mmCIF file of C-alpha atoms in Angstrom:
data_model
loop_
_atom_site.group_PDB
_atom_site.id
_atom_site.type_symbol
_atom_site.label_atom_id
_atom_site.label_comp_id
_atom_site.label_asym_id
_atom_site.label_seq_id
_atom_site.Cartn_x
_atom_site.Cartn_y
_atom_site.Cartn_z
ATOM 1 C CA MET T 222 93.965 91.155 101.719
ATOM 2 C CA THR T 223 91.962 89.741 104.902
ATOM 3 C CA LYS T 224 93.468 89.209 107.615
ATOM 4 C CA SER T 225 93.356 85.607 106.714
ATOM 5 C CA GLU T 226 95.143 86.405 103.522
ATOM 6 C CA LEU T 227 97.751 87.741 105.226
ATOM 7 C CA ILE T 228 98.886 85.447 107.423
ATOM 8 C CA GLU T 229 98.942 83.044 104.875
ATOM 9 C CA ARG T 230 101.700 85.617 102.949
ATOM 10 C CA LEU T 231 103.669 85.119 105.776
ATOM 11 C CA ILE T 232 103.212 82.136 106.842
ATOM 12 C CA ASP T 233 104.427 81.304 102.673
ATOM 13 C CA GLN T 234 107.700 83.465 103.655
ATOM 14 C CA ASN T 235 108.416 82.128 107.050
ATOM 15 C CA GLU T 236 109.033 78.092 106.371
ATOM 16 C CA GLN T 237 111.212 77.921 109.752
ATOM 17 C CA LEU T 238 107.807 78.983 112.007
ATOM 18 C CA SER T 239 105.017 77.268 112.753
ATOM 19 C CA ILE T 240 101.740 78.227 111.359
ATOM 20 C CA LYS T 241 100.779 78.399 115.084
ATOM 21 C CA ASP T 242 103.413 80.847 115.392
ATOM 22 C CA VAL T 243 102.369 83.288 112.896
ATOM 23 C CA GLU T 244 98.873 83.293 113.249
ATOM 24 C CA LEU T 245 99.627 84.236 117.243
ATOM 25 C CA ALA T 246 102.667 86.835 116.014
ATOM 26 C CA VAL T 247 100.002 88.429 113.694
ATOM 27 C CA LYS T 248 97.267 88.636 116.672
ATOM 28 C CA THR T 249 100.109 90.269 119.173
ATOM 29 C CA MET T 250 101.248 92.754 117.058
ATOM 30 C CA LEU T 251 97.957 94.324 116.138
ATOM 31 C CA ASP T 252 96.934 93.914 120.330
ATOM 32 C CA HIS T 253 99.835 95.608 120.560
ATOM 33 C CA MET T 254 99.019 97.881 118.128
ATOM 34 C CA THR T 255 95.878 98.413 120.147
ATOM 35 C CA GLU T 256 96.949 98.723 123.726
ATOM 36 C CA SER T 257 99.815 101.095 122.950
ATOM 37 C CA LEU T 258 96.758 103.722 121.272
ATOM 38 C CA SER T 259 94.377 102.486 123.432
ATOM 39 C CA GLN T 260 97.042 104.053 126.838
ATOM 40 C CA GLY T 261 97.608 107.574 123.994
ATOM 41 C CA ASP T 262 100.932 106.091 122.726
ATOM 42 C CA ARG T 263 101.043 106.806 118.971
ATOM 43 C CA ILE T 264 102.553 104.508 116.533
ATOM 44 C CA GLU T 265 105.485 105.484 114.846
ATOM 45 C CA ILE T 266 106.180 102.557 111.877
ATOM 46 C CA ARG T 267 108.945 104.212 109.288
ATOM 47 C CA GLY T 268 108.386 104.212 105.535
ATOM 48 C CA PHE T 269 104.859 102.781 106.703
ATOM 49 C CA GLY T 270 103.014 106.201 108.620
ATOM 50 C CA SER T 271 101.881 106.631 112.142
ATOM 51 C CA PHE T 272 99.465 106.706 114.243
ATOM 52 C CA SER T 273 97.885 108.791 116.585
ATOM 53 C CA LEU T 274 94.948 109.975 118.159
ATOM 54 C CA HIS T 275 92.855 113.162 116.892
ATOM 55 C CA PHE T 276 90.045 114.946 119.697
ATOM 56 C CA ARG T 277 87.002 114.983 119.173
ATOM 57 C CA GLU T 278 85.335 117.911 121.115
ATOM 58 C CA PRO T 279 81.889 116.820 123.219
ATOM 59 C CA ARG T 280 78.221 117.658 120.160
ATOM 60 C CA VAL T 281 74.721 117.549 120.331
ATOM 61 C CA GLY T 282 74.297 114.687 118.145
ATOM 62 C CA ARG T 283 71.188 113.052 116.984
ATOM 63 C CA ASN T 284 69.848 109.723 116.693
ATOM 64 C CA PRO T 285 68.515 109.100 112.753
ATOM 65 C CA LYS T 286 65.825 107.248 113.743
ATOM 66 C CA THR T 287 63.821 108.675 116.472
ATOM 67 C CA GLY T 288 65.581 112.803 115.271
ATOM 68 C CA ASP T 289 65.650 112.850 119.337
ATOM 69 C CA SER T 290 68.844 114.946 119.971
ATOM 70 C CA VAL T 291 71.525 113.062 122.344
ATOM 71 C CA SER T 292 74.897 114.865 124.158
ATOM 72 C CA LEU T 293 78.415 112.887 122.819
ATOM 73 C CA ASP T 294 81.066 113.238 125.184
ATOM 74 C CA ALA T 295 84.622 114.263 123.832
ATOM 75 C CA LYS T 296 86.381 111.133 123.052
ATOM 76 C CA TYR T 297 89.798 109.783 120.588
ATOM 77 C CA VAL T 298 89.958 108.549 117.448
ATOM 78 C CA PRO T 299 92.581 106.946 116.037
ATOM 79 C CA HIS T 300 94.292 108.439 112.754
ATOM 80 C CA PHE T 301 96.377 106.984 110.250
ATOM 81 C CA LYS T 302 98.986 109.585 108.522
ATOM 82 C CA PRO T 303 100.607 107.348 105.383
ATOM 83 C CA GLY T 304 104.828 107.663 105.811
ATOM 84 C CA LYS T 305 106.543 109.151 102.255
ATOM 85 C CA GLU T 306 107.622 105.196 100.299
ATOM 86 C CA LEU T 307 103.898 104.723 101.425
ATOM 87 C CA ARG T 308 101.868 107.577 100.067
ATOM 88 C CA GLU T 309 104.732 107.468 96.879
ATOM 89 C CA GLN T 310 104.348 103.752 96.385
ATOM 90 C CA VAL T 311 100.396 103.904 96.206
ATOM 91 C CA ASN T 312 100.248 106.837 94.378
ATOM 92 C CA ASP T 313 102.807 105.457 91.628
ATOM 93 C CA SER T 314 100.579 102.760 91.400
ATOM 94 C CA LEU T 315 97.930 105.153 89.662
ATOM 95 C CA LYS T 316 100.669 106.495 87.013
ATOM 96 C CA ASN T 317 101.724 102.809 86.239
ATOM 97 C CA GLU T 318 98.258 101.689 85.283
ATOM 98 C CA ARG T 319 98.603 105.590 83.571
ATOM 99 C CA SER T 320 100.961 105.156 81.228
ATOM 100 C CA MET D 32 103.783 110.298 126.330
ATOM 101 C CA GLY D 33 105.623 107.277 124.338
ATOM 102 C CA SER D 34 105.722 106.019 121.179
ATOM 103 C CA LEU D 35 105.352 102.632 119.706
ATOM 104 C CA THR D 36 108.523 101.531 116.899
ATOM 105 C CA LYS D 37 108.995 98.145 115.422
ATOM 106 C CA ALA D 38 111.916 97.009 117.379
ATOM 107 C CA ASP D 39 108.887 96.885 120.188
ATOM 108 C CA MET D 40 106.480 95.035 118.564
ATOM 109 C CA ALA D 41 109.721 92.827 118.218
ATOM 110 C CA GLU D 42 110.813 92.686 121.535
ATOM 111 C CA ARG D 43 107.421 91.571 122.134
ATOM 112 C CA LEU D 44 107.721 88.765 119.865
ATOM 113 C CA TYR D 45 110.516 87.600 121.333
ATOM 114 C CA GLU D 46 109.018 87.711 125.380
ATOM 115 C CA ASP D 47 105.889 86.176 124.153
ATOM 116 C CA LEU D 48 105.839 84.339 121.599
ATOM 117 C CA GLY D 49 109.580 83.005 122.248
ATOM 118 C CA LEU D 50 110.863 84.242 118.808
ATOM 119 C CA ASN D 51 113.830 84.494 118.612
ATOM 120 C CA LYS D 52 115.506 87.765 117.736
ATOM 121 C CA ARG D 53 115.845 87.478 114.243
ATOM 122 C CA GLU D 54 112.333 86.131 113.822
ATOM 123 C CA ALA D 55 110.970 88.905 116.209
ATOM 124 C CA LYS D 56 112.472 91.489 113.414
ATOM 125 C CA GLU D 57 111.885 90.495 110.495
ATOM 126 C CA MET D 58 108.113 89.229 111.178
ATOM 127 C CA VAL D 59 107.479 92.407 112.145
ATOM 128 C CA GLU D 60 109.263 93.943 108.978
ATOM 129 C CA ALA D 61 107.667 91.901 106.859
ATOM 130 C CA PHE D 62 103.948 92.354 108.374
ATOM 131 C CA PHE D 63 103.916 96.121 107.391
ATOM 132 C CA ASP D 64 105.993 94.844 103.617
ATOM 133 C CA GLU D 65 103.100 92.588 102.995
ATOM 134 C CA ILE D 66 100.720 95.163 103.852
ATOM 135 C CA ARG D 67 102.444 97.898 101.690
ATOM 136 C CA MET D 68 102.945 96.030 98.206
ATOM 137 C CA SER D 69 99.459 95.407 98.901
ATOM 138 C CA LEU D 70 98.679 99.273 98.858
ATOM 139 C CA ALA D 71 100.812 99.776 95.866
ATOM 140 C CA GLU D 72 98.958 97.160 94.116
ATOM 141 C CA ASN D 73 95.888 98.237 94.832
ATOM 142 C CA GLU D 74 94.254 96.341 97.096
ATOM 143 C CA GLN D 75 92.515 96.733 99.979
ATOM 144 C CA VAL D 76 93.530 95.758 103.375
ATOM 145 C CA LYS D 77 91.077 94.624 106.171
ATOM 146 C CA LEU D 78 91.977 93.283 109.039
ATOM 147 C CA SER D 79 89.319 92.763 111.247
ATOM 148 C CA GLY D 80 89.073 94.406 114.593
ATOM 149 C CA PHE D 81 91.726 97.096 113.955
ATOM 150 C CA GLY D 82 90.558 97.888 110.889
ATOM 151 C CA ASN D 83 90.943 98.892 107.171
ATOM 152 C CA PHE D 84 92.633 100.456 104.430
ATOM 153 C CA ASP D 85 91.679 101.974 101.769
ATOM 154 C CA LEU D 86 92.609 103.225 98.649
ATOM 155 C CA ARG D 87 91.009 106.672 97.210
ATOM 156 C CA ASP D 88 91.486 108.056 93.500
ATOM 157 C CA LYS D 89 91.906 112.313 93.797
ATOM 158 C CA ARG D 90 91.306 113.798 90.865
ATOM 159 C CA GLU D 91 93.057 117.016 90.292
ATOM 160 C CA ARG D 92 92.091 120.074 91.725
ATOM 161 C CA PRO D 93 92.934 123.158 92.143
ATOM 162 C CA GLY D 94 94.984 124.502 94.811
ATOM 163 C CA ARG D 95 98.026 127.008 95.480
ATOM 164 C CA ASN D 96 101.547 127.669 96.638
ATOM 165 C CA PRO D 97 101.766 129.036 99.967
ATOM 166 C CA LYS D 98 104.426 131.101 100.369
ATOM 167 C CA THR D 99 104.026 132.627 96.389
ATOM 168 C CA GLY D 100 100.054 132.609 96.202
ATOM 169 C CA GLU D 101 100.140 131.140 92.787
ATOM 170 C CA GLU D 102 98.145 128.810 91.639
ATOM 171 C CA VAL D 103 99.588 125.465 90.762
ATOM 172 C CA PRO D 104 96.700 122.229 89.779
ATOM 173 C CA ILE D 105 97.646 119.255 92.401
ATOM 174 C CA SER D 106 97.868 116.502 90.283
ATOM 175 C CA ALA D 107 95.181 113.345 90.385
ATOM 176 C CA ARG D 108 96.148 111.211 92.980
ATOM 177 C CA ARG D 109 95.563 107.712 94.418
ATOM 178 C CA VAL D 110 95.800 107.791 99.005
ATOM 179 C CA VAL D 111 95.467 105.606 101.651
ATOM 180 C CA THR D 112 93.395 106.310 104.367
ATOM 181 C CA PHE D 113 92.918 103.954 107.517
ATOM 182 C CA ARG D 114 88.888 103.466 108.721
ATOM 183 C CA PRO D 115 89.130 101.727 112.302
ATOM 184 C CA GLY D 116 87.287 98.804 113.041
ATOM 185 C CA GLN D 117 84.617 98.241 115.692
ATOM 186 C CA LYS D 118 87.482 97.129 118.451
ATOM 187 C CA LEU D 119 90.194 99.691 117.926
ATOM 188 C CA LYS D 120 87.285 102.521 118.155
ATOM 189 C CA GLU D 121 85.989 101.274 121.613
ATOM 190 C CA ARG D 122 89.063 100.755 122.932
ATOM 191 C CA VAL D 123 90.111 104.316 122.331
ATOM 192 C CA GLU D 124 86.975 105.971 123.079
ATOM 193 C CA ALA D 125 87.765 104.646 126.822
ATOM 194 C CA TYR D 126 91.042 106.346 126.270
ATOM 195 C CA GLU D 127 90.062 109.860 129.484
ATOM 196 C CA GLY D 128 93.235 111.680 128.197
ATOM 197 C CA ASP D 129 96.134 112.581 129.942
#
């Protein structure tokens, strides 16, 4: 499912809202989530999961083309931990395929 | 450090977009429900700019009960992984820590 397919599914469920409203709502929600993480805040969505930042130590990497070493600064990367409900539903889809 | 919740997201939809409070709350619920249902049907979710939710099938592997030390196999399972998109990665890298 892509972002535009997600928007279509939400439009089908919300007939009282205009297409524009739904498009803008999805953009607003994703921007809000990006903004929170980029300020170092966590996101906690019950049943779905949580997003947080993981710290990466500075390290010496290599340019894969030239082989030259490059020093890479410490940084934060986004991390997602699925919630219990999502984990179980996803795992059940595997079990159901096999039964 | 704060934590963003569905209530905060609904509040913004109410303030910025003028959805009424019920519509805003339902929109946030439906947004995460649709993503969850798609993943529960083994369908990858790609939200450009934000990131992709992928599914991976793991084979059974040997494990141990950490309390008793007893060997217990970890059964085959399907898991969700998240790969942040370019825009999200860049925005987060700019965070200096606190």
